[in-house]
Coordinates of C-alpha atoms in Angstrom, one line a residue:
Chain A
M21 CA 38.8 84.0 97.8
S22 CA 36.7 82.9 95.5
K23 CA 33.3 84.5 97.7
Y24 CA 34.8 87.1 97.2
L25 CA 35.3 87.6 94.0
V26 CA 31.6 86.0 93.5
K27 CA 30.7 88.6 96.2
R28 CA 32.5 91.2 94.3
I29 CA 30.4 89.6 90.5
L30 CA 27.8 90.5 91.9
L31 CA 27.7 94.1 93.3
A32 CA 29.4 95.2 89.6
V33 CA 26.3 93.6 88.1
V34 CA 24.1 95.9 90.3
S35 CA 26.4 98.8 89.4
V36 CA 26.0 98.4 85.9
F37 CA 23.0 98.3 86.1
V38 CA 22.1 101.1 87.8
I39 CA 24.1 102.7 85.8
C40 CA 22.0 101.7 81.9
L41 CA 18.8 102.2 84.3
I42 CA 20.4 106.2 84.9
T43 CA 21.4 107.0 81.6
F44 CA 18.5 105.5 79.7
F45 CA 16.2 107.7 81.6
A46 CA 18.1 111.3 82.0
M47 CA 19.3 111.0 78.4
N48 CA 15.4 110.4 77.5
A49 CA 14.8 113.8 79.9
V50 CA 16.7 116.1 77.9
P51 CA 14.9 117.8 75.0
G52 CA 15.4 117.3 71.1
G53 CA 15.4 113.9 70.1
P54 CA 18.5 111.6 67.8
F55 CA 16.2 113.1 64.6
N56 CA 15.7 116.4 65.2
S57 CA 18.3 117.5 62.9
E58 CA 19.0 121.7 60.9
K59 CA 17.8 119.8 57.6
A60 CA 14.1 119.2 59.5
L61 CA 12.2 115.5 57.6
T62 CA 8.7 114.8 57.2
P63 CA 6.6 113.7 59.8
A64 CA 5.4 110.5 57.8
V65 CA 9.6 109.9 57.5
K66 CA 10.0 111.0 61.1
A67 CA 7.3 108.9 62.2
T68 CA 8.3 106.0 60.7
L69 CA 11.9 106.1 62.2
L70 CA 10.0 107.3 65.3
E71 CA 8.6 103.2 65.4
R72 CA 12.1 101.4 63.5
F73 CA 13.7 102.6 66.4
N74 CA 10.6 102.1 68.9
L75 CA 11.1 105.1 70.1
D76 CA 7.2 106.1 69.8
K77 CA 6.7 103.1 72.5
P78 CA 6.4 104.4 76.5
I79 CA 9.5 105.2 78.1
G80 CA 9.5 102.7 80.4
Q81 CA 8.9 100.1 77.5
Q82 CA 11.7 102.0 75.6
F83 CA 14.0 100.8 78.8
L84 CA 12.6 97.6 78.8
I85 CA 13.3 96.6 75.4
Y86 CA 17.0 98.2 75.4
M87 CA 18.1 95.6 78.4
R88 CA 16.2 92.5 77.0
N89 CA 17.7 93.2 73.4
M90 CA 21.3 93.6 75.7
L91 CA 20.8 90.3 76.9
H92 CA 20.7 88.9 74.1
G93 CA 23.8 90.8 73.0
D94 CA 22.3 93.2 70.8
F95 CA 23.2 96.4 71.4
G96 CA 21.5 98.1 68.1
I97 CA 22.3 100.1 65.2
S98 CA 23.6 103.2 65.3
L99 CA 20.8 106.5 64.6
K100 CA 23.6 107.6 62.7
T101 CA 25.5 105.9 61.1
G102 CA 23.3 102.6 60.4
R103 CA 26.7 100.4 61.7
D104 CA 26.5 97.7 64.4
I105 CA 27.6 99.4 67.7
S106 CA 29.1 96.1 69.1
G107 CA 31.5 96.0 66.1
T108 CA 32.4 100.0 66.1
L109 CA 33.1 100.2 69.7
L110 CA 35.1 97.1 69.4
E111 CA 36.9 98.7 66.6
C112 CA 36.9 102.1 68.5
F113 CA 38.1 100.7 72.1
A114 CA 41.1 98.8 69.8
V115 CA 43.1 102.3 68.9
S116 CA 42.2 103.5 72.5
A117 CA 43.2 100.9 74.4
K118 CA 46.6 101.2 72.4
I119 CA 47.5 104.4 72.3
G120 CA 46.2 104.0 77.0
G121 CA 48.1 101.3 76.8
I122 CA 51.1 101.9 76.4
A123 CA 51.1 105.3 78.2
A124 CA 49.7 103.9 81.3
L125 CA 52.9 101.3 81.5
F126 CA 55.0 104.6 81.1
A127 CA 53.5 105.7 83.5
V128 CA 54.1 103.0 85.7
I129 CA 57.1 102.0 84.9
I130 CA 59.2 106.1 84.7
G131 CA 56.4 107.3 87.9
V132 CA 57.6 104.3 89.9
I133 CA 61.1 105.3 89.5
L134 CA 61.3 109.0 88.7
G135 CA 59.5 109.4 92.5
A136 CA 61.6 106.8 93.9
L137 CA 65.1 108.4 92.9
A138 CA 63.4 112.1 94.2
A139 CA 62.8 110.1 97.6
L140 CA 66.7 108.6 97.6
F141 CA 68.0 112.2 96.9
R142 CA 65.4 114.2 98.5
N143 CA 65.7 117.8 98.8
K144 CA 69.2 117.8 96.5
W145 CA 69.0 118.5 93.0
P146 CA 67.6 115.8 90.6
D147 CA 64.6 115.8 93.8
R148 CA 64.1 119.4 92.8
L149 CA 63.7 118.6 89.3
I150 CA 61.1 115.7 89.4
I151 CA 59.4 117.6 92.0
F152 CA 59.9 120.5 89.7
L153 CA 58.4 118.8 86.3
T154 CA 55.9 117.2 88.2
T155 CA 53.8 120.2 89.6
L156 CA 54.0 121.2 85.9
F157 CA 52.9 118.2 84.2
T158 CA 50.2 117.8 86.3
A159 CA 48.9 121.5 86.4
M160 CA 49.4 121.6 82.4
P161 CA 45.9 121.1 80.7
S162 CA 46.2 118.2 78.0
F163 CA 45.1 120.0 75.2
V164 CA 47.9 122.9 76.4
F165 CA 50.3 120.3 76.3
A166 CA 49.4 118.0 73.7
T167 CA 49.3 121.3 71.6
L168 CA 52.5 122.7 72.0
L169 CA 53.9 118.9 71.6
L170 CA 52.1 119.0 67.9
M171 CA 53.6 122.2 67.3
V172 CA 57.2 121.6 68.5
F173 CA 58.1 118.2 67.0
C174 CA 55.4 117.7 63.9
I175 CA 55.5 122.0 63.0
Q176 CA 58.8 123.4 64.2
L177 CA 60.8 120.4 64.6
K178 CA 59.2 118.4 61.7
W179 CA 60.5 114.9 63.6
L180 CA 57.5 112.9 64.0
P181 CA 54.6 112.7 61.3
V182 CA 51.5 114.9 61.9
W183 CA 49.5 111.8 61.4
D184 CA 50.1 108.9 59.2
A185 CA 49.6 105.2 59.5
S186 CA 52.0 104.5 61.2
N187 CA 53.7 103.6 64.5
R188 CA 55.6 106.7 65.1
S189 CA 52.3 108.7 65.3
L190 CA 51.7 106.7 68.2
V191 CA 54.2 108.9 70.1
L192 CA 53.1 112.3 70.1
P193 CA 49.5 111.3 71.7
V194 CA 51.1 108.5 74.7
I195 CA 53.4 111.5 75.7
A196 CA 50.5 113.6 76.1
L197 CA 48.3 111.1 77.3
A198 CA 51.1 109.5 79.9
A199 CA 52.2 113.2 81.5
Y200 CA 49.8 113.1 83.6
P201 CA 49.5 110.7 85.4
T202 CA 53.0 110.0 85.8
A203 CA 53.1 113.4 87.0
Y204 CA 51.0 111.8 89.6
V205 CA 52.8 108.3 90.4
T206 CA 55.3 110.1 90.6
R207 CA 54.7 112.1 93.3
L208 CA 52.7 108.7 95.3
T209 CA 55.9 106.8 95.7
K210 CA 58.2 109.4 96.3
T211 CA 55.3 111.0 99.1
S212 CA 54.7 107.1 99.9
M213 CA 58.6 105.9 99.6
L214 CA 59.9 108.1 102.1
D215 CA 57.2 107.3 104.7
A216 CA 58.6 103.0 103.2
L217 CA 61.6 104.2 104.5
S218 CA 61.9 105.8 107.5
Q219 CA 60.7 103.1 109.1
D220 CA 61.6 100.3 112.0
Y221 CA 61.8 97.3 109.2
I222 CA 64.3 99.3 107.5
R223 CA 67.2 100.1 109.6
T224 CA 66.4 96.1 110.6
A225 CA 66.9 95.5 107.3
R226 CA 70.7 97.7 107.1
S227 CA 71.7 96.0 110.3
K228 CA 71.3 92.1 108.9
G229 CA 73.9 94.2 106.4
V230 CA 72.1 94.5 103.6
S231 CA 73.3 96.5 100.4
T232 CA 71.4 99.8 100.0
V233 CA 70.8 99.4 96.8
K234 CA 68.2 96.3 98.1
V235 CA 67.7 98.1 100.6
I236 CA 65.9 99.6 98.5
F237 CA 64.6 98.7 95.9
K238 CA 63.5 94.8 98.3
H239 CA 62.5 96.3 101.3
A240 CA 61.1 99.7 101.1
L241 CA 59.2 99.7 96.7
R242 CA 57.2 96.9 97.9
N243 CA 56.2 99.1 100.9
A244 CA 55.7 101.6 98.5
L245 CA 53.7 100.5 96.0
I246 CA 51.0 99.5 98.0
P247 CA 49.2 103.1 97.6
V248 CA 50.6 102.7 94.2
I249 CA 48.6 100.7 92.6
T250 CA 45.3 101.5 94.7
Y251 CA 45.6 104.2 91.7
V252 CA 46.8 102.3 89.0
G253 CA 43.5 100.4 88.6
P254 CA 41.0 103.4 88.3
M255 CA 43.8 105.1 86.0
L256 CA 44.4 102.0 84.0
A257 CA 40.5 102.7 83.9
Y258 CA 40.5 105.8 82.1
I259 CA 43.5 105.7 80.1
L260 CA 43.2 102.7 78.4
T261 CA 39.2 104.9 77.5
G262 CA 40.3 106.8 75.4
S263 CA 40.5 110.6 76.3
L264 CA 38.6 113.1 73.7
V265 CA 40.9 116.4 74.2
V266 CA 44.1 114.1 73.5
E267 CA 41.6 111.9 70.2
N268 CA 40.1 114.5 69.2
I269 CA 43.8 117.1 68.8
F270 CA 46.5 114.3 67.7
S271 CA 42.9 112.8 65.2
I272 CA 42.1 109.4 66.4
G273 CA 39.5 107.4 66.1
G274 CA 39.6 106.4 69.3
L275 CA 36.2 104.8 72.3
G276 CA 37.1 109.3 73.9
K277 CA 36.4 110.9 71.0
Q278 CA 33.5 108.1 69.8
F279 CA 31.1 109.2 73.0
V280 CA 31.6 112.8 72.8
Q281 CA 30.8 112.3 69.4
S282 CA 27.1 109.8 69.8
I283 CA 26.4 112.3 73.4
T284 CA 26.3 115.0 70.5
N285 CA 24.3 113.6 67.5
R286 CA 21.4 111.7 70.2
D287 CA 22.8 108.5 68.8
Y288 CA 21.1 106.8 71.8
P289 CA 22.6 103.5 71.8
M290 CA 25.6 104.4 70.8
I291 CA 25.4 106.0 74.3
M292 CA 24.4 103.7 76.4
A293 CA 26.5 100.8 75.1
T294 CA 29.6 103.0 75.3
T295 CA 28.4 104.4 79.2
I296 CA 28.1 100.5 80.2
F297 CA 31.3 99.7 78.3
L298 CA 33.3 102.1 80.3
A299 CA 31.5 101.0 83.2
V300 CA 32.0 97.9 82.7
I301 CA 36.2 98.8 82.4
M302 CA 36.2 101.3 85.2
V303 CA 34.3 97.5 87.4
V304 CA 36.8 95.4 85.9
M305 CA 40.1 97.7 86.8
N306 CA 38.9 98.3 90.1
L307 CA 38.8 94.7 90.9
L308 CA 41.7 94.0 89.4
S309 CA 43.5 96.8 91.9
D310 CA 42.3 95.1 94.8
I311 CA 43.2 92.1 93.8
L312 CA 46.4 93.4 93.3
Y313 CA 46.7 94.5 96.7
K314 CA 46.1 91.6 98.4
V315 CA 48.9 89.8 96.5
V316 CA 51.4 93.1 97.2
D317 CA 50.5 93.6 100.7
P318 CA 49.0 89.6 102.7
R319 CA 47.9 92.3 105.5
I320 CA 44.9 92.9 103.4
K321 CA 42.2 90.4 103.9
L322 CA 40.1 90.1 101.2
D323 CA 36.5 89.5 103.1
Chain B
M20 CA 86.7 80.5 118.5
A21 CA 90.8 81.6 117.7
E22 CA 92.8 81.0 120.2
N23 CA 93.9 83.5 122.4
T24 CA 97.0 85.5 122.5
A25 CA 99.5 86.9 124.3
K26 CA 97.6 90.3 124.0
K27 CA 94.5 90.0 122.4
P28 CA 92.4 93.3 122.0
P29 CA 89.3 93.3 123.3
L30 CA 86.7 91.9 121.2
L31 CA 85.2 95.8 121.0
Q32 CA 86.6 98.8 122.7
V33 CA 85.3 102.1 122.4
V34 CA 87.0 105.2 122.8
D35 CA 85.9 108.4 123.4
L36 CA 82.9 108.6 121.3
H37 CA 81.0 111.5 120.0
T38 CA 77.3 111.2 118.2
S39 CA 75.9 114.3 117.4
F40 CA 73.4 114.9 115.0
T41 CA 73.2 118.1 113.1
T42 CA 68.8 118.9 113.0
D43 CA 66.5 122.9 112.6
K44 CA 68.2 123.9 115.7
G45 CA 71.5 123.0 115.6
E46 CA 73.9 120.2 116.4
V47 CA 72.9 117.9 118.9
Q48 CA 75.6 115.7 120.7
A49 CA 73.9 113.2 121.4
V50 CA 76.9 111.0 122.8
N51 CA 79.1 113.1 124.4
G52 CA 82.7 111.0 125.9
V53 CA 82.0 107.6 126.0
S54 CA 84.6 104.9 125.8
F55 CA 83.8 101.0 128.0
T56 CA 85.1 97.6 126.8
L57 CA 83.6 95.0 126.5
E58 CA 84.7 91.4 126.7
E59 CA 83.7 88.1 124.4
G60 CA 81.4 86.3 126.1
K61 CA 80.4 88.6 127.9
T62 CA 77.4 91.3 128.9
L63 CA 77.1 94.7 128.9
G64 CA 74.4 96.4 130.4
I65 CA 73.8 100.5 129.7
V66 CA 70.9 101.7 131.1
G67 CA 69.4 105.8 130.9
E68 CA 66.6 107.4 130.7
S69 CA 64.9 107.9 127.8
G70 CA 67.1 111.2 126.0
S71 CA 70.7 109.4 127.7
G72 CA 72.6 108.5 124.4
K73 CA 72.1 105.0 125.4
S74 CA 70.7 103.3 122.1
V75 CA 72.6 106.3 119.9
T76 CA 75.4 104.7 120.8
A77 CA 74.5 100.8 120.2
Y78 CA 73.7 102.7 117.2
S79 CA 76.6 104.5 116.1
I80 CA 78.3 101.0 116.9
M81 CA 76.0 99.3 114.3
Q82 CA 76.1 102.3 111.7
I83 CA 72.8 102.8 111.3
L84 CA 72.3 106.5 112.6
E85 CA 69.8 108.2 111.2
Q86 CA 70.5 110.5 107.9
N87 CA 71.7 113.6 109.8
G88 CA 74.0 111.7 112.8
H89 CA 77.2 111.1 112.8
I90 CA 80.1 110.4 114.8
T91 CA 82.4 112.6 115.1
Q92 CA 85.5 112.0 116.9
G93 CA 86.6 108.6 119.2
Q94 CA 87.2 105.3 118.0
I95 CA 84.8 102.0 117.9
L96 CA 87.6 98.9 117.5
F97 CA 86.7 95.3 116.7
Q98 CA 89.1 93.3 117.9
G99 CA 91.3 96.4 117.3
N100 CA 90.4 97.0 114.1
D101 CA 89.3 100.5 114.5
I102 CA 85.4 100.3 112.5
T103 CA 85.1 104.1 112.6
H104 CA 86.7 103.9 109.2
Y105 CA 85.2 101.5 107.5
S106 CA 83.7 102.0 104.4
S107 CA 80.5 101.3 103.0
K108 CA 80.7 98.1 101.9
Q109 CA 83.1 96.6 105.3
M110 CA 80.5 97.6 107.2
Q111 CA 78.0 96.0 105.5
D112 CA 80.3 92.8 106.4
F113 CA 80.4 93.8 109.8
R114 CA 76.4 94.3 110.0
G115 CA 74.9 90.8 110.6
K116 CA 78.6 88.7 110.8
K117 CA 80.5 90.3 113.4
C118 CA 77.8 92.3 114.9
S119 CA 74.4 92.1 115.2
I120 CA 71.3 93.8 116.8
I121 CA 67.5 93.4 117.8
F122 CA 65.3 96.3 118.5
Q123 CA 62.9 97.6 120.8
D124 CA 59.7 97.4 119.0
P125 CA 59.2 93.9 116.7
M126 CA 55.6 94.5 115.9
T127 CA 57.2 97.0 113.1
S128 CA 60.9 96.3 113.3
L129 CA 60.3 93.1 110.6
N130 CA 59.2 94.0 106.9
P131 CA 55.2 93.6 107.0
V132 CA 55.3 92.6 102.9
Y133 CA 58.2 89.0 103.3
T134 CA 57.0 86.2 105.2
V135 CA 59.8 85.5 107.8
G136 CA 61.7 82.7 106.5
N137 CA 62.6 84.9 103.8
Q138 CA 63.4 87.1 106.4
I139 CA 65.8 85.6 108.6
M140 CA 67.3 83.5 104.7
E141 CA 67.9 86.8 104.1
A142 CA 69.8 87.7 106.8
V143 CA 72.4 84.4 106.9
L144 CA 72.5 84.7 102.7
V145 CA 73.8 88.1 102.3
H146 CA 77.2 87.0 104.6
H147 CA 77.2 83.3 103.5
E148 CA 77.8 81.8 99.9
K149 CA 75.0 79.3 100.5
S150 CA 72.2 77.6 98.3
K151 CA 69.2 78.9 99.3
A152 CA 67.9 75.4 100.6
E153 CA 70.7 75.7 102.8
A154 CA 69.2 79.1 104.0
R155 CA 66.0 77.8 104.7
D156 CA 67.2 74.6 106.8
I157 CA 69.4 77.2 108.7
A158 CA 66.7 79.3 109.1
I159 CA 63.8 76.5 110.4
N160 CA 67.0 75.0 112.5
M161 CA 67.8 78.8 113.9
L162 CA 63.3 78.7 114.6
K163 CA 63.7 76.0 116.7
L164 CA 66.6 77.6 118.3
V165 CA 64.4 80.7 120.0
G166 CA 61.6 78.1 120.9
I167 CA 59.3 79.2 118.2
N168 CA 56.6 75.6 117.5
D169 CA 55.3 74.4 114.6
A170 CA 59.0 76.4 112.8
E171 CA 58.0 74.8 109.0
R172 CA 54.6 76.4 109.5
R173 CA 55.8 79.6 110.8
F174 CA 58.0 79.8 109.0
K175 CA 56.1 80.6 106.3
Q176 CA 54.0 83.3 107.7
H177 CA 54.0 86.7 108.0
P178 CA 54.9 89.2 111.0
H179 CA 51.6 90.1 111.1
E180 CA 50.2 86.4 111.8
L181 CA 52.5 86.1 114.8
S182 CA 52.5 87.4 118.4
G183 CA 54.5 89.9 119.9
G184 CA 56.7 87.5 121.8
M185 CA 57.3 85.7 119.3
R186 CA 58.2 88.5 116.5
Q187 CA 61.0 89.6 118.8
R188 CA 62.1 86.2 118.5
V189 CA 62.4 85.4 115.3
M190 CA 64.3 89.3 115.7
I191 CA 66.8 87.8 117.7
A192 CA 66.7 84.4 115.1
M193 CA 67.5 87.0 112.3
A194 CA 70.0 88.2 113.9
L195 CA 72.1 84.9 115.1
A196 CA 72.0 84.2 111.8
S197 CA 75.0 84.5 110.7
E198 CA 76.2 83.8 114.0
P199 CA 78.0 87.2 114.9
W200 CA 80.4 87.9 118.0
I201 CA 78.2 90.6 119.7
L202 CA 74.4 91.0 120.0
I203 CA 73.2 94.4 121.0
A204 CA 69.7 94.1 122.4
D205 CA 68.4 98.2 122.8
E206 CA 65.1 97.5 124.8
P207 CA 64.2 94.4 123.6
T208 CA 61.5 93.6 126.1
T209 CA 60.7 97.3 126.9
A210 CA 57.7 96.6 124.2
L211 CA 56.6 92.7 125.4
D212 CA 54.6 92.2 128.9
V213 CA 55.6 91.2 131.9
T214 CA 56.1 87.1 131.3
I215 CA 57.5 87.2 128.1
Q216 CA 60.0 89.5 128.8
A217 CA 60.9 87.3 131.2
Q218 CA 61.4 84.4 128.9
I219 CA 63.0 86.8 126.0
L220 CA 66.2 87.6 128.4
E221 CA 66.6 83.7 129.0
L222 CA 66.8 82.8 126.0
M223 CA 69.2 85.5 125.0
Q224 CA 71.2 84.2 128.7
E225 CA 70.6 80.4 127.1
L226 CA 71.8 81.5 123.8
Q227 CA 74.8 83.2 124.9
Q228 CA 75.5 80.4 126.6
K229 CA 75.6 78.1 123.3
L230 CA 76.7 80.5 121.0
N231 CA 79.5 82.4 122.9
M232 CA 78.9 85.1 122.3
A233 CA 79.0 88.7 123.8
I234 CA 75.9 91.3 124.2
I235 CA 75.2 94.3 124.7
I236 CA 72.0 95.2 126.8
V237 CA 70.5 99.2 125.9
T238 CA 67.1 99.2 128.4
H239 CA 65.8 101.5 131.2
D240 CA 64.3 99.0 133.4
L241 CA 67.0 98.6 136.4
G242 CA 65.6 94.7 136.3
V243 CA 67.0 93.6 133.2
I244 CA 70.5 94.9 133.9
A245 CA 70.8 93.2 137.2
Q246 CA 69.8 90.1 135.6
M247 CA 71.7 90.4 132.9
A248 CA 75.0 92.2 133.4
D249 CA 78.1 91.4 134.9
E250 CA 79.4 94.9 134.1
I251 CA 77.6 98.2 133.7
V252 CA 77.6 101.4 132.4
V253 CA 75.1 104.5 134.1
M254 CA 74.4 107.0 131.1
Y255 CA 73.0 110.6 131.3
G256 CA 73.3 113.7 129.1
G257 CA 75.2 111.8 126.3
R258 CA 78.0 110.6 128.9
I259 CA 79.1 108.3 131.2
C260 CA 78.2 109.0 135.2
E261 CA 79.6 105.1 136.3
R262 CA 80.4 101.9 135.1
G263 CA 81.7 99.4 136.8
T264 CA 80.9 95.5 137.5
A265 CA 77.2 94.6 138.2
D266 CA 78.3 93.9 141.8
E267 CA 79.6 97.7 141.5
I268 CA 77.0 99.6 140.9
F269 CA 74.5 97.6 142.8
Y270 CA 76.4 98.3 145.6
H271 CA 77.7 101.1 146.2
P272 CA 76.6 103.3 143.1
A273 CA 78.9 106.3 143.5
H274 CA 77.4 108.6 141.2
E275 CA 74.3 110.3 142.5
Y276 CA 72.8 109.4 139.6
T277 CA 72.9 105.2 140.2
K278 CA 72.0 106.3 143.4
G279 CA 68.9 107.9 142.6
L280 CA 67.9 105.1 140.4
L281 CA 68.4 103.0 142.9
R282 CA 66.3 104.5 144.9
S283 CA 62.9 104.0 142.7
I284 CA 63.3 101.3 141.8
P285 CA 59.9 98.9 143.9
S286 CA 62.9 95.7 146.0
V287 CA 60.8 92.5 147.1
D288 CA 62.5 93.4 150.9
N289 CA 61.0 95.8 151.6
M290 CA 58.0 96.9 150.3
K291 CA 57.4 99.8 152.9
E292 CA 59.3 101.5 151.9
K293 CA 59.1 104.8 150.2
L294 CA 60.0 104.9 146.4
V295 CA 62.4 107.7 146.0
P296 CA 61.1 109.8 142.5
I297 CA 64.5 111.6 140.6
A298 CA 62.6 115.1 140.5
G299 CA 63.2 117.6 138.1
T300 CA 62.6 116.7 134.2
P301 CA 65.8 114.9 132.4
I302 CA 67.8 117.4 130.0
N303 CA 67.7 118.7 127.3
L304 CA 70.2 118.2 124.6
L305 CA 70.8 121.6 122.9
N306 CA 71.2 123.3 126.2
M307 CA 73.5 121.5 128.2
P308 CA 75.0 122.8 131.4
K309 CA 78.6 124.3 131.4
G310 CA 79.1 121.5 134.4
C311 CA 77.7 118.2 135.4
A312 CA 75.0 117.3 133.3
F313 CA 73.1 116.2 136.0
C314 CA 73.5 118.6 139.3
A315 CA 70.0 120.0 138.1
R316 CA 68.3 117.2 139.5
C317 CA 70.6 116.5 142.8
D318 CA 70.5 117.0 146.0
N319 CA 73.9 117.1 146.7
A320 CA 74.8 119.8 144.8
M321 CA 77.7 121.9 144.8
K322 CA 78.9 125.5 143.7
I323 CA 81.7 122.9 141.2
C324 CA 78.9 120.8 139.5
L325 CA 77.7 123.4 137.3
E326 CA 80.8 124.8 136.8
E327 CA 82.7 122.2 135.7
V328 CA 82.3 118.7 134.2
P329 CA 83.8 115.8 137.0
P330 CA 86.7 114.0 135.9
E331 CA 86.4 110.2 135.4
L332 CA 88.3 108.8 138.5
P333 CA 88.4 105.3 138.8
L334 CA 87.4 103.6 142.2
P335 CA 87.9 100.5 144.4
D336 CA 87.7 97.1 141.7
G337 CA 87.4 98.9 138.4
H338 CA 84.8 101.1 139.2
Y339 CA 84.4 104.7 137.4
A340 CA 82.4 107.4 138.4
S341 CA 82.3 111.0 137.0
C342 CA 80.4 112.6 140.3
W343 CA 82.4 115.8 141.9
M344 CA 80.9 113.7 145.4
N345 CA 84.2 111.5 145.2
V346 CA 86.5 113.9 145.2
V347 CA 85.3 116.2 147.7
N348 CA 85.5 112.5 150.0
H349 CA 88.4 111.8 148.8
N350 CA 86.8 108.0 148.1
Y351 CA 88.9 107.4 144.8
V352 CA 92.2 105.2 143.8
E353 CA 95.0 106.3 141.6
E354 CA 95.0 104.4 139.0
P355 CA 98.3 102.8 137.5
A356 CA 100.0 105.2 135.5
D357 CA 99.2 103.6 132.1
E358 CA 100.5 100.0 131.1

């Protein structure tokens, strides 16, 4: 187990390095730069700025400087705002992770319950209703759904504020963010639950005199969760790091919004830091889901 | 076990059982009027080929049919009580405690994500008010009883860490953990290799004597039946063709299908004799013939076999057969009027 972990972490370091490499060079290969704004700077000012941020050096050297600073924990300052990048990033992540965490929890709990219900009432009305809804939420783009939510609950019904600092303003972003993963988890759970329920060990459990509820929740559900866990790892990574669309529609200063802003601003250190951060989260979540996999299914060997 | 009273009902009596499945292609009558009696401590063998309704009969007794299957007619009397009218709560109490079942494939019949100990303990805990520690002791004793070495270690293992024969032993331990009166074994050795097969059968016989339970063994293997059964029921196409004591069935088969079955197995006494397979293929339950189900494959089929289902006729020594040949040859006995 520890050997496996060491191997996985080393591999993760390699992946993150490769991602840095690609991002750095791709970012620089695009024409234009951080200081090409509509209000032209004087050549002298521009040269000073470029020198200040080492942008006048050859690209290979720039990369080495960046990597060295990064390894010392220095992600630099934003070329746009001049603020410290690590601080900005953590602030944004806190906002995204709060909404994303609630949404992910919602998606898993509600998704598993609805999926199990759909499997139990297969081809009866609860199943049909659940499958209708999941198809709807899988198919509807998040910008449509988020806008609809805002229109109905904030503008028409006035149940919730469009924006304020209270927790009530988190309700709609959480729903908008959770809709797709909930629908997906529901469908996944239904399929794997149906598969589990048709297995021989379910018949064995019934033949022992185990009650129907226990057959479903002890014997079938744990087996049915195995595919769901595979999905939950990457899903968590996506959802915690924020959604550009949802954050923009609800004006939330999260990581998703920050990332896109940094790209439009050509804010090089910000792009790098955000990318690395997303990559690390993705790698960690994948590792966690693999470990969780082993916990649920004893047949899995982790080497 | 309760003391014998003057007229005690038999342990298990199946009367005119009909079980059918609703499918897209129509209603499939998988069991069509099956009757037999199982006495305490005895072994009943149900033989037949795939699709003859033998497993469905077993599952009907336990009421663990697939969702689309249902008992449409007949009675299943356990100690005189008709269990077909039991509520689902009463059935839960019946399963495992009164009657247990082990299945054909021990590879898939155990839940892969729980330890074998957990699964045996569960069988104890659903039926008895016992603490976890007591259930654990019972489970470990059961593992020892079914001949598993190093029971404490095996207790903590998952099914995938055990061999096929060992898993079937675990299945037996689990089935017997609540001390049922009846053990149904549905092709218990089909998925195992021959040496393990013999061990499992011996184990079942040994436990039967120790625990004084009755066994229903469902199989297509006449060798298994010969080793185990006191009474035999031969099934074909959802009906019983012939039933009687093991000796009667093996030495005086009275149905053409049974005769065919016996001709198709090799015998140690006469290795040179040619084996005679039964020609044709098993019948399609969706398309049952009007007369005897076996007549399309029978060498001695007569006109009446095509027209009418043969009645079950009593032969000497508690032997019954449903074959028109016995009527034609007048070798049935007049049964005394009902008691």
